[in-house]
Amino acid sequence: MIKFFRHIRQRLIKENRFSKYLLYAIGEIVLVVIGILIALQINNWNEQSKTEQSAKEQLKLLTQNVSDDIQKLKELNQSITAKISAGELLSHQFQEIKPYDRLTTNYLVEILFEQNFYNDRTAYDKLILSGEYSVFPTELQNQISEYYSLLDRVKEREEISNTFIKNEIEPHYFNTYSKYIRKGSNLHPLVVDYYKNDKRQPILLDVEQIKNDSKMEGLNFGSLYQSRTQQEFYEKAIEKGNLIKKLIDNYLKTNVKI
């Protein structure tokens, strides 16, 4: 092919047909430029295809991350439900709607527990840092970003609740009611298991003491508020996570060849 074009060029020069030679030279340059542009475009297509394939793989990992998040959030929601139930029953006892009983000390222990959500956002962070996140439709990007922002708010809400427990509830509990943490004095499963070999005599609940403990009643009220708010965040995050999984699944099904 090169010899062919060279032959034409030499013939035009010999025949002194300069204008036609000039047109030919320009045409040859144009063909070269077009060839280069086509090569660049093919290279861009290949690079885009690699980027989209990598983004698709990360999106699959992100789906697994979200599934793991949902499972953890459900477990935390189950725990917070038990904590709310204990707080409500304790509140009923303070209000004398229900009598104090052997489970009162159980309720007091239940409201001490902190909640901590840990999630794996490796896939999401990698998509952001690599720039591959821009491959996806804007709506999908927005929904995923909102999900991870919501998870940050879940953690912030937990930190508020946990700080309240550590700074307010725990000091009062351990100063006033820790004597009931022994076998026979507390029926909470963790206490029963830990003190299963305890040889000491149980200490009976001082009903008058707790009945007149307005500080503990106030702390329980605060704990209930914190727990209910926390549960709302868990439920919102679970709902959002399920939506994200559905959106990603639909996207992958309609973009099989990315």
XYZ file of C-alpha atoms in Angstrom:
258
model
C 0.000 0.000 0.000
C 2.869 2.376 0.854
C 4.638 1.547 -2.463
C 1.387 2.255 -4.305
C 1.051 5.767 -2.846
C 4.774 6.416 -3.369
C 4.472 5.438 -7.038
C 1.603 7.886 -7.562
C 3.511 10.652 -5.832
C 6.653 10.084 -7.950
C 4.647 9.975 -11.192
C 2.948 13.287 -10.409
C 6.300 14.917 -9.674
C 7.847 13.618 -12.927
C 4.885 14.878 -14.961
C 5.262 18.304 -13.286
C 1.623 18.247 -12.216
C 2.281 20.219 -9.014
C -1.326 21.252 -8.276
C -2.533 17.684 -8.448
C 0.445 16.600 -6.364
C -0.457 19.190 -3.725
C -4.052 17.981 -3.627
C -2.808 14.415 -3.359
C -0.461 15.326 -0.483
C -3.237 17.054 1.388
C -5.492 14.061 0.845
C -2.772 11.761 2.131
C -2.399 13.876 5.275
C -6.145 13.844 5.803
C -6.198 10.058 5.501
C -3.387 9.772 8.049
C -5.202 12.107 10.455
C -8.440 10.166 10.013
C -6.569 6.937 10.703
C -5.063 8.377 13.860
C -8.465 9.638 15.047
C -10.054 6.243 14.402
C -7.244 4.549 16.337
C -7.684 6.981 19.222
C -11.441 6.421 19.217
C -11.006 2.656 19.280
C -8.551 3.046 22.157
C -11.040 5.270 23.996
C -13.774 2.692 23.474
C -11.516 -0.014 24.858
C -10.613 2.090 27.892
C -14.262 2.995 28.474
C -15.222 -0.651 28.217
C -12.582 -1.568 30.814
C -13.767 1.230 33.113
C -17.398 0.178 32.797
C -16.538 -3.475 33.440
C -14.520 -2.548 36.522
C -17.367 -0.321 37.738
C -19.807 -3.185 37.255
C -17.661 -5.497 39.387
C -17.410 -2.889 42.143
C -21.165 -2.386 41.979
C -21.661 -6.108 42.603
C -19.368 -5.854 45.639
C -21.296 -2.809 46.800
C -24.504 -4.844 46.643
C -22.917 -7.442 48.914
C -21.765 -4.676 51.274
C -25.337 -3.369 51.443
C -26.692 -6.871 52.109
C -24.254 -7.215 55.014
C -25.291 -3.771 56.276
C -28.950 -4.749 56.245
C -28.260 -7.911 58.235
C -26.326 -5.963 60.885
C -28.987 -3.252 61.009
C -31.708 -5.859 61.520
C -29.781 -7.368 64.429
C -29.296 -3.930 65.976
C -32.965 -3.144 65.434
C -33.891 -6.351 67.232
C -31.642 -5.392 70.151
C -33.018 -1.868 70.355
C -36.567 -3.276 70.301
C -35.763 -5.335 73.407
C -34.231 -2.263 75.027
C -37.332 -0.157 74.269
C -39.567 -2.879 75.664
C -37.538 -2.982 78.892
C -37.653 0.805 79.172
C -41.416 0.892 78.649
C -42.010 -1.793 81.286
C -39.754 0.028 83.729
C -41.655 3.242 82.990
C -44.940 1.484 83.759
C -43.509 0.412 87.089
C -42.392 3.950 87.925
C -45.921 5.127 87.121
C -47.366 2.245 89.176
C -49.249 0.957 86.158
C -47.462 -2.313 86.856
C -45.983 -3.485 90.178
C -42.240 -3.799 90.687
C -41.161 -7.436 90.420
C -38.150 -9.712 89.989
C -37.661 -8.413 86.437
C -37.158 -4.796 87.478
C -33.415 -5.282 87.900
C -33.413 -6.992 84.494
C -34.881 -3.860 82.895
C -32.279 -1.696 84.591
C -29.482 -3.757 83.044
C -31.089 -3.783 79.584
C -31.034 0.003 79.239
C -27.277 0.033 79.878
C -26.397 -1.585 76.563
C -24.809 0.485 73.826
C -25.371 -0.044 70.108
C -22.623 0.190 67.500
C -23.033 -0.192 63.751
C -19.954 -1.006 61.667
C -20.158 -1.230 57.897
C -17.839 -2.041 55.019
C -17.838 0.736 52.406
C -14.770 -0.457 50.483
C -16.578 -0.783 47.151
C -18.227 2.634 47.449
C -14.962 4.373 48.366
C -13.118 2.655 45.512
C -15.751 3.773 42.999
C -15.431 7.366 44.219
C -11.620 7.441 44.265
C -11.256 5.772 40.852
C -13.782 8.063 39.192
C -15.775 5.026 38.049
C -18.791 6.252 39.986
C -19.598 8.641 37.120
C -20.310 5.648 34.854
C -23.682 5.119 36.537
C -26.888 7.087 35.926
C -27.206 10.226 38.042
C -30.272 8.914 39.882
C -28.464 5.719 40.921
C -25.457 7.762 42.063
C -27.699 10.023 44.141
C -29.538 7.131 45.775
C -26.300 5.342 46.721
C -24.756 8.550 48.078
C -27.892 9.227 50.133
C -27.692 5.694 51.548
C -24.131 6.152 52.797
C -24.968 9.588 54.179
C -27.835 7.964 56.082
C -25.449 5.352 57.516
C -23.237 8.182 58.765
C -26.263 9.656 60.509
C -27.037 6.234 62.048
C -23.565 6.222 63.583
C -23.929 9.805 64.776
C -27.233 8.906 66.424
C -25.636 5.898 68.108
C -22.815 8.084 69.404
C -25.326 10.478 70.966
C -27.173 7.594 72.653
C -23.987 5.853 73.768
C -22.597 9.076 75.240
C -25.826 9.511 77.218
C -25.483 5.968 78.567
C -21.820 6.371 79.537
C -22.107 9.828 81.038
C -25.532 9.670 82.669
C -27.060 6.212 83.068
C -24.011 4.100 83.912
C -22.683 6.277 86.783
C -26.076 6.367 88.507
C -26.726 2.675 87.931
C -23.365 1.515 89.274
C -23.580 3.831 92.269
C -27.100 2.737 93.192
C -28.081 -0.615 91.683
C -24.880 -2.587 91.018
C -25.518 -4.562 94.235
C -28.246 -6.441 92.340
C -25.786 -7.868 89.845
C -25.508 -11.348 91.339
C -27.164 -14.719 91.092
C -30.815 -14.610 92.128
C -30.895 -10.816 92.248
C -31.020 -10.226 88.517
C -32.656 -12.396 85.866
C -31.015 -10.823 82.846
C -29.544 -13.681 80.721
C -26.038 -12.186 80.704
C -26.033 -11.776 84.473
C -27.459 -15.262 85.041
C -24.791 -16.835 82.835
C -21.901 -14.844 84.277
C -22.890 -15.497 87.895
C -24.103 -19.069 87.463
C -21.639 -20.311 90.107
C -22.228 -17.421 92.524
C -22.546 -18.737 96.122
C -23.793 -15.511 97.685
C -27.328 -14.940 98.837
C -29.459 -12.842 96.482
C -30.322 -9.294 97.475
C -33.998 -8.459 97.242
C -35.042 -5.334 95.399
C -35.586 -2.308 97.629
C -38.916 -1.240 96.118
C -39.138 1.972 98.129
C -35.690 3.013 96.974
C -36.438 2.677 93.265
C -39.981 4.000 93.623
C -38.580 7.272 94.953
C -35.634 7.417 92.553
C -36.779 10.303 90.367
C -33.341 10.528 88.748
C -33.540 6.947 87.506
C -37.035 7.580 86.226
C -35.771 10.597 84.298
C -32.810 8.668 82.924
C -35.117 5.894 81.769
C -37.312 8.460 80.032
C -34.238 9.863 78.264
C -33.109 6.369 77.321
C -36.515 5.604 75.801
C -36.399 8.746 73.698
C -32.861 7.983 72.501
C -33.716 4.370 71.705
C -36.883 5.169 69.774
C -35.063 7.775 67.713
C -32.244 5.322 67.100
C -34.704 2.667 65.968
C -36.193 5.079 63.425
C -32.742 5.483 61.885
C -32.197 1.721 61.750
C -35.531 1.195 60.022
C -34.901 4.005 57.522
C -31.465 2.577 56.698
C -32.874 -0.932 56.209
C -35.567 0.434 53.891
C -33.031 2.494 51.945
C -30.653 -0.455 51.697
C -33.345 -2.668 50.192
C -34.154 0.083 47.675
C -30.460 0.365 46.700
C -30.234 -3.388 46.119
C -33.301 -3.276 43.892
C -31.994 -0.299 41.877
C -28.584 -1.924 41.380
C -30.151 -5.221 40.370
C -32.312 -3.458 37.772
C -29.314 -1.511 36.471
C -27.147 -4.616 36.084
C -29.951 -6.497 34.310
C -30.402 -3.706 31.769
C -26.665 -3.146 31.271
C -25.438 -6.690 30.811
C -22.782 -5.797 28.241
C -21.077 -2.980 30.076
